[in-house]
Amino acid sequence: MSTVSSISSLLPAHLSFRASNQLTKLTSSSSLINLKTPFSLCATLHHNPSSSKIRAKDSNLDTSFFDELDPEQEIAFEQPSPPEGWVKPPPFYELPPETEEEIAGAYEEIYGPAYSGESVLGNDIYVMDAKVKKSVGFGKKKKEKVRDGFEERVVQVRRVTKVVKGGKQLSFRAIVVVGDKQGRVGVGVGKAKEVISAVEKSATNARRNIVTVPMTKYSTFPHRADGDYGAAKVMLRPASPGTGVIAGGSVRIVLEMAGVENALGKQLGSNNALNNARATLVAVSNMRQFRDVARERGIPMEELWK
């Protein structure tokens, strides 16, 4: 017990009581611990279960190399011999002086093009780093309009709401008509949080729904046609040269973007701009040229009026 008291006195105060209890259990069985060596006792008290795994792994290692090594012995460093054919490079102060272009090219290769307005390696000096773009926000390029020959015309922009669990989500709905004024026209609709984005979406949607309008040499319809979409009904009639486009609402915009110069149009039923525009496309799709009808019937065009 004298050994136990001497060891407990070496331990901190908050561990003395716990250590004394463990020491009394350990001293009861002489096979567990050797009280003659206090160091082994402390090692047993502070035993780490993970250390046994490390020792088990380390037991397979070959440590015979360190048996004859003296840790206090000073070992001189031996310079490795150079390979065959190696020539020592000359110092930098003996090299010929570099030109300004070589220095600028080496700098540009490491750090990128400088903002001096010139590039030795042919890089674009106006291209900024991706990290700089994110942090500063400069260098953003506006999206260029698609140059495919189509003109865009906004028919209607409305603010719409969507009721969700947390409340209402506000967004904008845009109706756009695209056409080349040469017989091709399309109607599209799109929604977005911003008006510009909604117009871009609707223009893209309109380009996917292009319809060809049959016209005569007087820029009018070959015959009468009616079309309906939902509750909207549209009536289209050809007109003589010089009449112009007599129509209202979205029907007039669709006919103008298609290139029709003389026509009569009337909206019957609903006053919805989107449905009337689509009803106009339905009416135009039902039209056919005289030559197409004569080809299907297998007769010359002169026989159509007999």
Coordinates of C-alpha atoms in Angstrom, one line a residue:
M1 CA 0.0 0.0 0.0
S2 CA 3.0 2.3 0.5
T3 CA 3.7 2.0 -3.2
V4 CA 0.1 2.8 -4.0
S5 CA 0.2 6.0 -1.9
S6 CA 3.5 7.1 -3.4
I7 CA 2.1 6.7 -6.9
S8 CA -1.2 8.4 -6.1
S9 CA 0.8 11.4 -4.8
L10 CA 2.4 11.8 -8.2
L11 CA -0.9 12.0 -10.0
P12 CA -3.0 15.2 -10.3
A13 CA -5.6 16.0 -7.6
H14 CA -8.7 15.2 -9.8
L15 CA -7.2 11.8 -10.7
S16 CA -6.0 10.8 -7.2
F17 CA -9.3 9.3 -6.0
R18 CA -9.9 7.5 -9.2
A19 CA -6.4 6.2 -9.4
S20 CA -6.5 5.0 -5.8
N21 CA -9.6 2.9 -6.5
Q22 CA -8.0 1.3 -9.6
L23 CA -4.8 0.7 -7.7
T24 CA -6.6 -1.2 -4.9
K25 CA -8.2 -3.4 -7.6
L26 CA -4.9 -4.0 -9.4
T27 CA -3.0 -4.9 -6.2
S28 CA -5.5 -7.6 -5.3
S29 CA -4.4 -9.7 -8.3
S30 CA -0.6 -9.9 -8.5
S31 CA -0.7 -11.4 -12.0
L32 CA -2.1 -8.2 -13.5
I33 CA 0.6 -5.8 -12.6
N34 CA 4.1 -5.6 -11.2
L35 CA 4.2 -3.1 -8.4
K36 CA 8.0 -3.0 -8.5
T37 CA 8.0 -0.8 -11.6
P38 CA 5.9 2.4 -11.1
F39 CA 6.3 3.2 -14.8
S40 CA 4.5 0.0 -15.8
L41 CA 1.8 0.9 -13.4
C42 CA 1.2 4.3 -15.0
A43 CA 1.2 2.8 -18.4
T44 CA -1.5 0.4 -17.3
L45 CA -3.6 3.2 -15.8
H46 CA -3.4 5.3 -18.9
H47 CA -3.8 2.3 -21.3
N48 CA -5.3 3.3 -24.6
P49 CA -7.3 0.5 -26.4
S50 CA -6.3 1.9 -29.8
S51 CA -2.6 1.5 -28.9
S52 CA -3.0 -2.3 -28.8
K53 CA -4.2 -2.2 -32.5
I54 CA -1.2 -0.1 -33.4
R55 CA 1.2 -2.5 -31.7
A56 CA -0.4 -5.4 -33.4
K57 CA 0.1 -3.8 -36.8
D58 CA 3.7 -2.6 -35.9
S59 CA 4.7 -6.1 -34.8
N60 CA 4.8 -7.2 -38.4
L61 CA 7.3 -4.4 -39.3
D62 CA 11.0 -5.2 -39.7
T63 CA 12.9 -2.8 -37.4
S64 CA 16.2 -4.7 -37.6
F65 CA 17.7 -1.8 -39.6
F66 CA 17.6 0.5 -36.6
D67 CA 19.3 -2.0 -34.2
E68 CA 22.8 -1.0 -35.2
L69 CA 22.0 2.7 -35.6
D70 CA 23.3 5.1 -33.0
P71 CA 21.0 8.1 -32.6
E72 CA 23.7 10.3 -31.2
Q73 CA 26.1 9.6 -34.1
E74 CA 26.6 12.4 -36.6
I75 CA 26.3 11.3 -40.2
A76 CA 27.9 13.4 -42.9
F77 CA 25.9 14.3 -46.0
E78 CA 27.3 12.9 -49.2
Q79 CA 26.5 14.8 -52.3
P80 CA 25.1 12.5 -55.0
S81 CA 27.2 12.2 -58.1
P82 CA 25.7 13.9 -61.3
P83 CA 24.5 11.7 -64.1
E84 CA 26.6 11.1 -67.2
G85 CA 26.6 13.8 -69.7
W86 CA 25.3 16.4 -67.3
V87 CA 26.6 19.9 -67.9
K88 CA 26.3 22.6 -65.2
P89 CA 24.2 25.5 -66.5
P90 CA 25.8 28.9 -66.5
P91 CA 24.8 31.4 -63.9
F92 CA 22.1 33.9 -64.8
Y93 CA 24.5 36.9 -64.8
E94 CA 26.6 35.3 -67.5
L95 CA 23.6 34.8 -69.9
P96 CA 22.9 37.2 -72.7
P97 CA 20.5 40.0 -71.8
E98 CA 16.8 39.3 -72.6
T99 CA 14.7 41.6 -74.8
E100 CA 11.6 43.3 -73.6
E101 CA 9.4 41.0 -75.7
E102 CA 10.9 37.9 -74.1
I103 CA 10.4 39.3 -70.7
A104 CA 6.8 40.3 -71.5
G105 CA 6.1 36.9 -73.0
A106 CA 7.5 35.1 -69.9
Y107 CA 5.4 37.4 -67.6
E108 CA 2.3 36.8 -69.7
E109 CA 2.8 33.0 -69.7
I110 CA 2.9 33.0 -65.9
Y111 CA 0.4 35.7 -64.9
G112 CA -1.7 36.1 -68.0
P113 CA -2.2 39.1 -70.3
A114 CA -1.6 42.5 -68.8
Y115 CA -4.0 45.4 -69.1
S116 CA -1.6 47.5 -71.2
G117 CA -3.5 47.0 -74.5
E118 CA -0.9 44.7 -76.0
S119 CA -0.4 40.9 -75.9
V120 CA 2.8 39.2 -76.9
L121 CA 1.3 35.7 -77.1
G122 CA -1.8 36.8 -78.9
N123 CA -4.2 36.5 -75.9
D124 CA -7.4 38.5 -75.5
I125 CA -6.5 41.3 -73.1
Y126 CA -10.2 42.0 -72.4
V127 CA -11.0 38.5 -71.1
M128 CA -11.1 38.6 -67.3
D129 CA -10.5 35.7 -64.9
A130 CA -13.5 33.7 -63.8
K131 CA -12.8 34.5 -60.2
V132 CA -12.6 38.2 -60.9
K133 CA -15.9 38.1 -62.7
K134 CA -17.6 36.5 -59.7
S135 CA -16.0 38.8 -57.1
V136 CA -16.2 42.1 -59.1
G137 CA -19.1 41.5 -61.5
F138 CA -17.4 43.1 -64.5
G139 CA -17.0 41.6 -67.9
K140 CA -20.6 40.5 -68.3
K141 CA -21.7 40.4 -71.9
K142 CA -25.2 41.1 -73.0
K143 CA -27.0 38.4 -74.9
E144 CA -27.1 39.4 -78.6
K145 CA -30.4 39.0 -80.3
V146 CA -30.8 36.1 -82.7
R147 CA -30.3 37.2 -86.2
D148 CA -32.4 34.8 -88.2
G149 CA -34.5 37.3 -90.1
F150 CA -37.4 37.3 -87.7
E151 CA -38.8 40.5 -86.1
E152 CA -40.3 40.4 -82.6
R153 CA -43.4 42.3 -81.5
V154 CA -44.7 42.2 -78.0
V155 CA -48.5 41.8 -77.9
Q156 CA -49.1 41.8 -74.1
V157 CA -47.2 41.7 -70.8
R158 CA -49.2 40.9 -67.7
R159 CA -48.3 40.3 -64.1
V160 CA -49.6 36.9 -62.9
T161 CA -49.5 35.2 -59.5
K162 CA -49.1 31.6 -58.5
V163 CA -50.6 30.6 -55.1
V164 CA -48.2 28.4 -53.2
K165 CA -48.0 27.1 -49.6
G166 CA -46.1 30.1 -48.3
G167 CA -48.1 32.8 -50.2
K168 CA -48.2 34.1 -53.7
Q169 CA -45.4 34.1 -56.3
L170 CA -45.4 37.1 -58.6
S171 CA -44.2 36.7 -62.2
F172 CA -44.7 38.2 -65.6
R173 CA -46.3 36.6 -68.7
A174 CA -45.4 37.9 -72.1
I175 CA -47.0 37.2 -75.5
V176 CA -44.7 37.8 -78.4
V177 CA -45.3 37.4 -82.2
V178 CA -42.3 36.8 -84.5
G179 CA -42.3 37.0 -88.2
D180 CA -40.2 37.7 -91.3
K181 CA -42.9 39.6 -93.2
Q182 CA -42.5 37.2 -96.0
G183 CA -45.2 34.7 -95.1
R184 CA -43.8 33.1 -91.9
V185 CA -45.2 34.0 -88.5
G186 CA -45.3 32.4 -85.0
V187 CA -46.9 33.1 -81.6
G188 CA -45.3 32.3 -78.3
V189 CA -45.9 32.8 -74.6
G190 CA -43.4 32.7 -71.7
K191 CA -43.3 33.4 -67.9
A192 CA -40.4 34.7 -65.8
K193 CA -39.6 36.7 -62.7
E194 CA -38.5 39.6 -64.9
V195 CA -40.1 41.2 -68.0
I196 CA -37.0 40.9 -70.2
S197 CA -36.6 37.2 -69.4
A198 CA -40.3 36.6 -70.1
V199 CA -40.0 38.3 -73.5
E200 CA -36.9 36.2 -74.4
K201 CA -38.7 33.0 -73.4
S202 CA -41.8 33.8 -75.4
A203 CA -39.7 34.8 -78.4
T204 CA -38.0 31.4 -78.3
N205 CA -41.3 29.6 -77.9
A206 CA -42.7 31.6 -80.9
R207 CA -39.8 30.5 -83.1
R208 CA -40.7 26.9 -82.4
N209 CA -44.2 27.4 -83.7
I210 CA -43.7 29.0 -87.1
V211 CA -46.6 28.8 -89.6
T212 CA -46.5 29.6 -93.3
V213 CA -49.2 32.0 -94.5
P214 CA -50.3 31.5 -98.1
M215 CA -50.6 34.8 -100.0
T216 CA -51.2 36.0 -103.5
K217 CA -49.2 38.5 -105.5
Y218 CA -51.4 41.3 -104.0
S219 CA -50.2 40.4 -100.5
T220 CA -53.6 39.1 -99.4
F221 CA -55.3 35.7 -98.7
P222 CA -56.2 33.4 -101.5
H223 CA -59.7 32.7 -100.0
R224 CA -61.8 33.1 -96.9
A225 CA -61.0 31.2 -93.7
D226 CA -62.2 30.9 -90.1
G227 CA -60.4 29.7 -87.1
D228 CA -61.1 29.1 -83.4
Y229 CA -59.0 28.4 -80.4
G230 CA -60.8 27.9 -77.1
A231 CA -63.6 30.5 -76.9
A232 CA -62.0 32.8 -79.4
K233 CA -63.1 32.8 -83.0
V234 CA -61.4 34.7 -85.8
M235 CA -62.8 35.5 -89.3
L236 CA -60.3 36.3 -92.1
R237 CA -61.3 37.7 -95.6
P238 CA -59.1 38.7 -98.6
A239 CA -59.2 42.4 -99.7
S240 CA -58.4 44.3 -102.8
P241 CA -55.1 46.2 -103.2
G242 CA -54.9 49.4 -101.3
T243 CA -57.3 48.3 -98.6
G244 CA -54.7 47.7 -95.9
V245 CA -55.1 45.5 -92.8
I246 CA -58.4 46.2 -91.3
A247 CA -58.3 44.2 -88.0
G248 CA -57.9 44.8 -84.4
G249 CA -56.1 43.4 -81.3
S250 CA -53.6 40.6 -81.7
V251 CA -55.1 39.6 -85.1
R252 CA -53.7 42.8 -86.7
I253 CA -50.2 42.2 -85.2
V254 CA -50.1 38.6 -86.5
L255 CA -51.1 39.6 -90.0
E256 CA -48.6 42.5 -90.1
M257 CA -45.7 40.3 -88.9
A258 CA -46.7 37.7 -91.6
G259 CA -46.4 40.4 -94.3
V260 CA -50.1 40.6 -95.2
E261 CA -50.9 44.1 -96.6
N262 CA -54.5 43.8 -97.6
A263 CA -56.9 41.8 -95.5
L264 CA -60.0 42.0 -93.4
G265 CA -60.2 40.4 -89.9
K266 CA -62.7 40.2 -87.2
Q267 CA -62.6 38.8 -83.6
L268 CA -65.7 36.9 -82.7
G269 CA -66.3 35.6 -79.2
S270 CA -63.5 36.0 -76.6
N271 CA -61.4 39.0 -76.3
N272 CA -58.3 37.1 -75.0
A273 CA -55.2 38.3 -76.8
L274 CA -53.4 34.9 -76.7
N275 CA -56.4 32.9 -77.9
N276 CA -57.2 35.3 -80.7
A277 CA -53.5 35.2 -81.9
R278 CA -53.6 31.4 -81.9
A279 CA -57.0 31.3 -83.6
T280 CA -55.5 33.5 -86.3
L281 CA -52.8 30.9 -86.9
V282 CA -55.4 28.2 -87.0
A283 CA -57.4 30.1 -89.7
V284 CA -54.2 30.7 -91.7
S285 CA -53.2 27.1 -91.5
N286 CA -56.6 26.1 -93.1
M287 CA -55.8 28.2 -96.2
R288 CA -54.4 26.6 -99.4
Q289 CA -53.0 28.0 -102.6
F290 CA -54.9 27.4 -105.8
R291 CA -52.0 25.6 -107.4
D292 CA -51.9 23.1 -104.5
V293 CA -55.6 22.3 -104.9
A294 CA -55.2 21.9 -108.6
R295 CA -52.2 19.6 -108.1
E296 CA -54.1 17.4 -105.7
R297 CA -57.2 17.2 -108.0
G298 CA -54.9 16.5 -111.0
I299 CA -56.4 19.3 -113.2
P300 CA -55.0 22.6 -114.5
M301 CA -55.7 25.8 -112.6
E302 CA -58.0 27.1 -115.3
E303 CA -60.5 24.3 -114.6
L304 CA -61.0 25.5 -111.0
W305 CA -63.1 28.5 -112.1
K306 CA -65.3 26.6 -114.6

